[in-house]
PDB file of C-alpha atoms in Angstrom:
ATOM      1  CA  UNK X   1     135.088  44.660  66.925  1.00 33.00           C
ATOM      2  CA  UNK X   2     136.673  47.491  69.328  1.00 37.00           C
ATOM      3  CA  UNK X   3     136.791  50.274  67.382  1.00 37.00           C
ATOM      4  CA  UNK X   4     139.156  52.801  69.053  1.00 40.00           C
ATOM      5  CA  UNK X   5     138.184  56.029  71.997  1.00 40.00           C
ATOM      6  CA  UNK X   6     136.930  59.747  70.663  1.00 42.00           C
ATOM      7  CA  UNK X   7     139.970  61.836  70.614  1.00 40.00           C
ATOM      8  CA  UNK X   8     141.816  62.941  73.888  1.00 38.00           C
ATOM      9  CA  UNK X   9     139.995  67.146  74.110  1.00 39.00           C
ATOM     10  CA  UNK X  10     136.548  65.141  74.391  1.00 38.00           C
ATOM     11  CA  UNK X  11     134.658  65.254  77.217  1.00 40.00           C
ATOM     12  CA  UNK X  12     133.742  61.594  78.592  1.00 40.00           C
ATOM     13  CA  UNK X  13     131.781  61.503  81.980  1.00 51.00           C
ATOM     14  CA  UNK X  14     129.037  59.499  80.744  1.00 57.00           C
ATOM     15  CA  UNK X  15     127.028  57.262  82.497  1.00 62.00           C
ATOM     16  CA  UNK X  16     127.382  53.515  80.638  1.00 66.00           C
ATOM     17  CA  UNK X  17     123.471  52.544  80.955  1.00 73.00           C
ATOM     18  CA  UNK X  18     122.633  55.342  78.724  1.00 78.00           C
ATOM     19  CA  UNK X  19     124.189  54.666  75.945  1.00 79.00           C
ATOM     20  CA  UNK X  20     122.250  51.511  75.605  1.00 82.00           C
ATOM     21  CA  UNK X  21     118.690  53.966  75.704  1.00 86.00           C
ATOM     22  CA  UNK X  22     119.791  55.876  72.452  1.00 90.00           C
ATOM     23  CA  UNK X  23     119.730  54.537  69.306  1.00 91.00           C
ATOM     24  CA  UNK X  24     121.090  55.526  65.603  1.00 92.00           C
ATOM     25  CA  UNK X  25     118.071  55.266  63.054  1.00 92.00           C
ATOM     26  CA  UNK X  26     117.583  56.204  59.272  1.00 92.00           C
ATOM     27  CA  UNK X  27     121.477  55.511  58.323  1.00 91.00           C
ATOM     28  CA  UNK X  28     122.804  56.333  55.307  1.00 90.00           C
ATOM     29  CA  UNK X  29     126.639  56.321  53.606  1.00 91.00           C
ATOM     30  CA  UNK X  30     127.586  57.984  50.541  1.00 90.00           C
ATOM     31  CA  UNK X  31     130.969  58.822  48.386  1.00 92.00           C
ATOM     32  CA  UNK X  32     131.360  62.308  47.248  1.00 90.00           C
ATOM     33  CA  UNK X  33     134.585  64.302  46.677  1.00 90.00           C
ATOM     34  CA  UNK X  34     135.205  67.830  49.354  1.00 90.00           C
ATOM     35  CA  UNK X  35     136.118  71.727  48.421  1.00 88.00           C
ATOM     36  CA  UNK X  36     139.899  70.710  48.173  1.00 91.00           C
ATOM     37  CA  UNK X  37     139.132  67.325  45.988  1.00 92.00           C
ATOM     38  CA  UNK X  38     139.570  65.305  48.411  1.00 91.00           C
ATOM     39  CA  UNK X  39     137.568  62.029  48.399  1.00 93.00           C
ATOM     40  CA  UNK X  40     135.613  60.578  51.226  1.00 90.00           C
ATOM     41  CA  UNK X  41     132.706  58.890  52.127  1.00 91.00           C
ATOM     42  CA  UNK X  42     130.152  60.626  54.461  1.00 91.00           C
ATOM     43  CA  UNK X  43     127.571  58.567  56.896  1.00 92.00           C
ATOM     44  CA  UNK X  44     124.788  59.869  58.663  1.00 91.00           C
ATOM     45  CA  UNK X  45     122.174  59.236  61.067  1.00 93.00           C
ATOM     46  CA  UNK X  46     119.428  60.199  63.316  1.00 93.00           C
ATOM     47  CA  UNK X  47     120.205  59.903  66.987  1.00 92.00           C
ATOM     48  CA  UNK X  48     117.249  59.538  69.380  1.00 93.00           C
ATOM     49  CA  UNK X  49     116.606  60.234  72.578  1.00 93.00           C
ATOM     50  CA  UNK X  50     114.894  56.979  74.906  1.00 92.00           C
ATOM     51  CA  UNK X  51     116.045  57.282  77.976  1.00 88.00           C
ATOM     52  CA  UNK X  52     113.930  59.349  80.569  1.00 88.00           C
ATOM     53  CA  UNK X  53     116.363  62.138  80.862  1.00 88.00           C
ATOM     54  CA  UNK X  54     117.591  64.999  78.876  1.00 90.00           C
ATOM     55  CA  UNK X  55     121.459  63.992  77.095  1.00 89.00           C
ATOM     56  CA  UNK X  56     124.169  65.398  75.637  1.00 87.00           C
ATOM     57  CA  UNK X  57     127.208  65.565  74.158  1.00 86.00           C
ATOM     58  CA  UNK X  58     126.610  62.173  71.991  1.00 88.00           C
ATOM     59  CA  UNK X  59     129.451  60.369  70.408  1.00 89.00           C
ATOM     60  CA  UNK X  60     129.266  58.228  67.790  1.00 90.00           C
ATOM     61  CA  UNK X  61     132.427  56.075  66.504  1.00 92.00           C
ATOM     62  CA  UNK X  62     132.338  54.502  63.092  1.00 93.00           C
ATOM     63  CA  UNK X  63     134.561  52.068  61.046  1.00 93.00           C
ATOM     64  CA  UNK X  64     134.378  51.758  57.068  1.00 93.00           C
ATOM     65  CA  UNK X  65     135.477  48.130  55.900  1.00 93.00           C
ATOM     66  CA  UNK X  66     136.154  47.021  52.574  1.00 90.00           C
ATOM     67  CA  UNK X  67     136.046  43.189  52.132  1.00 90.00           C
ATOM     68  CA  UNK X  68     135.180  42.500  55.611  1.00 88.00           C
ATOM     69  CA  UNK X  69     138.163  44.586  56.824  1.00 90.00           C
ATOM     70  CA  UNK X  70     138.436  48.198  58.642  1.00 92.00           C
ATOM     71  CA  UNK X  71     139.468  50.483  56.207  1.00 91.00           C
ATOM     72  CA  UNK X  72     139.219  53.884  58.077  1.00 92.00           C
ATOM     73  CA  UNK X  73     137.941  54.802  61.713  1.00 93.00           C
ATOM     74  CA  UNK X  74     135.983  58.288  62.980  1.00 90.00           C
ATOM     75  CA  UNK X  75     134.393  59.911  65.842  1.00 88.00           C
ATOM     76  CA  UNK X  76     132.406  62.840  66.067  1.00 87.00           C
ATOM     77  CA  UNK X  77     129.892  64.446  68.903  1.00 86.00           C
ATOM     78  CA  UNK X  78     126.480  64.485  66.854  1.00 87.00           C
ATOM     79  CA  UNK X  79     125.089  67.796  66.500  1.00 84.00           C
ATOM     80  CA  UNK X  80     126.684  69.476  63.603  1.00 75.00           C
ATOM     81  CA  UNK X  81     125.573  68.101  60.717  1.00 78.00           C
ATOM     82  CA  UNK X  82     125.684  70.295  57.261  1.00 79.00           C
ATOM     83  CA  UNK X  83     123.829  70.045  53.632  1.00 80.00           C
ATOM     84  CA  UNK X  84     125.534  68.014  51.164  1.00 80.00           C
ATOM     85  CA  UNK X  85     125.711  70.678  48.721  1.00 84.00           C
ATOM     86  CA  UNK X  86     127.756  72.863  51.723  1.00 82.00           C
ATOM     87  CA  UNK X  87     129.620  69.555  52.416  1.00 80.00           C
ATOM     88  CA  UNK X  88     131.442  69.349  48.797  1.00 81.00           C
ATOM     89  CA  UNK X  89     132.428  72.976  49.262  1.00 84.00           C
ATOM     90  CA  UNK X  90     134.228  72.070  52.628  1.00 83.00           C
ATOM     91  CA  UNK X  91     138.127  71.285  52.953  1.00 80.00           C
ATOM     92  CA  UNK X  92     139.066  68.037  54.831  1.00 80.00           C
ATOM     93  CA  UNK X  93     140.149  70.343  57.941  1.00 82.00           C
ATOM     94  CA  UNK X  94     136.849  71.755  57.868  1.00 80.00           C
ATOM     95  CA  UNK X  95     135.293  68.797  57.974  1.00 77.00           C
ATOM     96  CA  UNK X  96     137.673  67.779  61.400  1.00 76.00           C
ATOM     97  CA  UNK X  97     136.202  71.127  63.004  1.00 74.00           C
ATOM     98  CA  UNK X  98     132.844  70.118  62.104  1.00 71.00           C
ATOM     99  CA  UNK X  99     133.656  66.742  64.700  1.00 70.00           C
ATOM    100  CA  UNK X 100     134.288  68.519  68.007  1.00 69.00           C
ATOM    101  CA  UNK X 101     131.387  70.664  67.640  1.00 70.00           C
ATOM    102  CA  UNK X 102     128.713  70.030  70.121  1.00 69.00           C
ATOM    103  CA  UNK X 103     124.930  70.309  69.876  1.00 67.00           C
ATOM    104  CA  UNK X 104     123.456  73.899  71.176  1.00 70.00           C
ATOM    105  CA  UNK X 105     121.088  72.342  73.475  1.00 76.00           C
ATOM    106  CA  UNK X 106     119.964  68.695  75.204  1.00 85.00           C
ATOM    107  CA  UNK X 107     118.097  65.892  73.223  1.00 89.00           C
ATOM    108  CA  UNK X 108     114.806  65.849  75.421  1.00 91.00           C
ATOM    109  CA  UNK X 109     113.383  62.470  75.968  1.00 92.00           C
ATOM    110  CA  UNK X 110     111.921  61.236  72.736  1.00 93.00           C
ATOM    111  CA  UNK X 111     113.762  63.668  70.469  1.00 93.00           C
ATOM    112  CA  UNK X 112     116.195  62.589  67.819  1.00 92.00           C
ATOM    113  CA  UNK X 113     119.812  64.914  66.664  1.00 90.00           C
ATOM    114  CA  UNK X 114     121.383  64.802  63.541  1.00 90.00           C
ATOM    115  CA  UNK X 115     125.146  63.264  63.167  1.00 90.00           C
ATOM    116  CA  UNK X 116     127.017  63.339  60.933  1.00 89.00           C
ATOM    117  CA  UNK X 117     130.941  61.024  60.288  1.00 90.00           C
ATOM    118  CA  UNK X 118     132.757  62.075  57.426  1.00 88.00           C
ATOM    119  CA  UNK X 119     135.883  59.807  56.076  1.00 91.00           C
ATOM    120  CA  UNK X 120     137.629  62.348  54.376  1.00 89.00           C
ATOM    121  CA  UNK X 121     141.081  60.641  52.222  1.00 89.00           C
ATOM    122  CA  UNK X 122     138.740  57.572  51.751  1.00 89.00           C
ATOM    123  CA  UNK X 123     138.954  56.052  48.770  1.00 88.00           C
ATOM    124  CA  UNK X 124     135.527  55.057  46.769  1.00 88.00           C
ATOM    125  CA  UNK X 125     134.495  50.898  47.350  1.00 87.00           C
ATOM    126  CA  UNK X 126     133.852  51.033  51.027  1.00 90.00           C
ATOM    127  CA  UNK X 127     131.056  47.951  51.398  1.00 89.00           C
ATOM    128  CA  UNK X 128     130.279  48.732  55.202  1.00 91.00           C
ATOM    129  CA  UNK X 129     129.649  51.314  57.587  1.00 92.00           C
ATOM    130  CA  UNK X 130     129.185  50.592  61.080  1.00 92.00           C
ATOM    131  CA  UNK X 131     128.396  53.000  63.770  1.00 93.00           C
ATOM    132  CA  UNK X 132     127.784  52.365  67.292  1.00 91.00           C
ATOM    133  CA  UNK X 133     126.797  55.187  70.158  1.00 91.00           C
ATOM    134  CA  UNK X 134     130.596  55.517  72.176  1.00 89.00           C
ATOM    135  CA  UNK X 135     129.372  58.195  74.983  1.00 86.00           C
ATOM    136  CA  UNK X 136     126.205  59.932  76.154  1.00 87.00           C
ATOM    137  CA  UNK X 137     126.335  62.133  78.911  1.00 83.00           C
ATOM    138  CA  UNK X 138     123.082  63.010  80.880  1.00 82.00           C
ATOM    139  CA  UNK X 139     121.715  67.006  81.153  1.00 75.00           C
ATOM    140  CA  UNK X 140     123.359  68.409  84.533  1.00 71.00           C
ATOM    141  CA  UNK X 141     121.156  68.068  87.392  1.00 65.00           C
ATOM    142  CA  UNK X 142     119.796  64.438  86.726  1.00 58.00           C
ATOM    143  CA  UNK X 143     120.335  62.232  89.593  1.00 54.00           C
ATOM    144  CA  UNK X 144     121.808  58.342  88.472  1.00 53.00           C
ATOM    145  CA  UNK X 145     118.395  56.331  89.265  1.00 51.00           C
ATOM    146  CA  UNK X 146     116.836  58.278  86.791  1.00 49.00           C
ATOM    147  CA  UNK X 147     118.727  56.980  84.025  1.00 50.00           C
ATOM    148  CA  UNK X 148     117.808  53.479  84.554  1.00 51.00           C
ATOM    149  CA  UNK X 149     114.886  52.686  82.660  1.00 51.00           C
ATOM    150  CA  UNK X 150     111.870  51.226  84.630  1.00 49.00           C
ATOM    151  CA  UNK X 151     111.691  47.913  85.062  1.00 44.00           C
TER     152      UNK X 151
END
């Protein structure tokens, strides 16, 4: 499945061989209703850190199918994940903001991030959640060899 690019005002230079050294674990979904009564269906994750450098800026596009079919698509930049009590007092817009919003510092090697993907208008029923790693950009300063793993 192709699930479509991050929105236009993000930031892409990423280097494609590290976005195969991070990896999504402990993923969850849930349905819960936002501050304006909006439905949706939230999905988080852990993102951690394998490759040998520092990263940043990590994007994570996700698709919600129903019946084996795509239902709803997001992207966010991991970082800015909130409490699920403070997420069913947000407003769908909020929720948008909470996207762009980039971590405050690099994922060190070995370190995980929070993210966070929230489907706000989605109706409950959604069967599957599937997220894959879209962009990863490497600390400045890091030359391209590094990024390689060792073989």
């Amino acid at each position: 499945t192709t699930l479509p690019l991050p929105a236009p005002s993000l930031s892409l230079p990423a280097h494609p061989s590290l976005s195969s050294q991070v990896r999504l674990v402990d993923v969850r979904a849930w349905d819960t209703i936002l501050g304006d009564r909006t439905p949706a269906l939230v999905a988080e994750a852990w993102v951690t850190n394998d490759a040998l450098v520092p990263i940043r800026r990590i994007v994570v596009e996700a698709e919600a199918r129903r019946e084996g079919r795509a239902q709803a698509y997001a992207s966010t930049t991991c970082g800015a994940a909130v409490s699920h009590r403070l997420l069913k007092r947000l407003a769908r817009d909020e929720i948008e903001t909470l996207r762009t919003l980039e971590a405050p510092a690099a994922v060190e090697p070995g370190n995980r991030l929070p993210c966070q993907i929230a489907f706000a208008g989605v109706e409950p029923g959604i069967e599957e959640v599937v997220l894959r790693i879209a962009s990863v950009e490497p600390f400045p300063g890091h030359h391209p060899h590094a990024f390689r793993p060792e073989e």
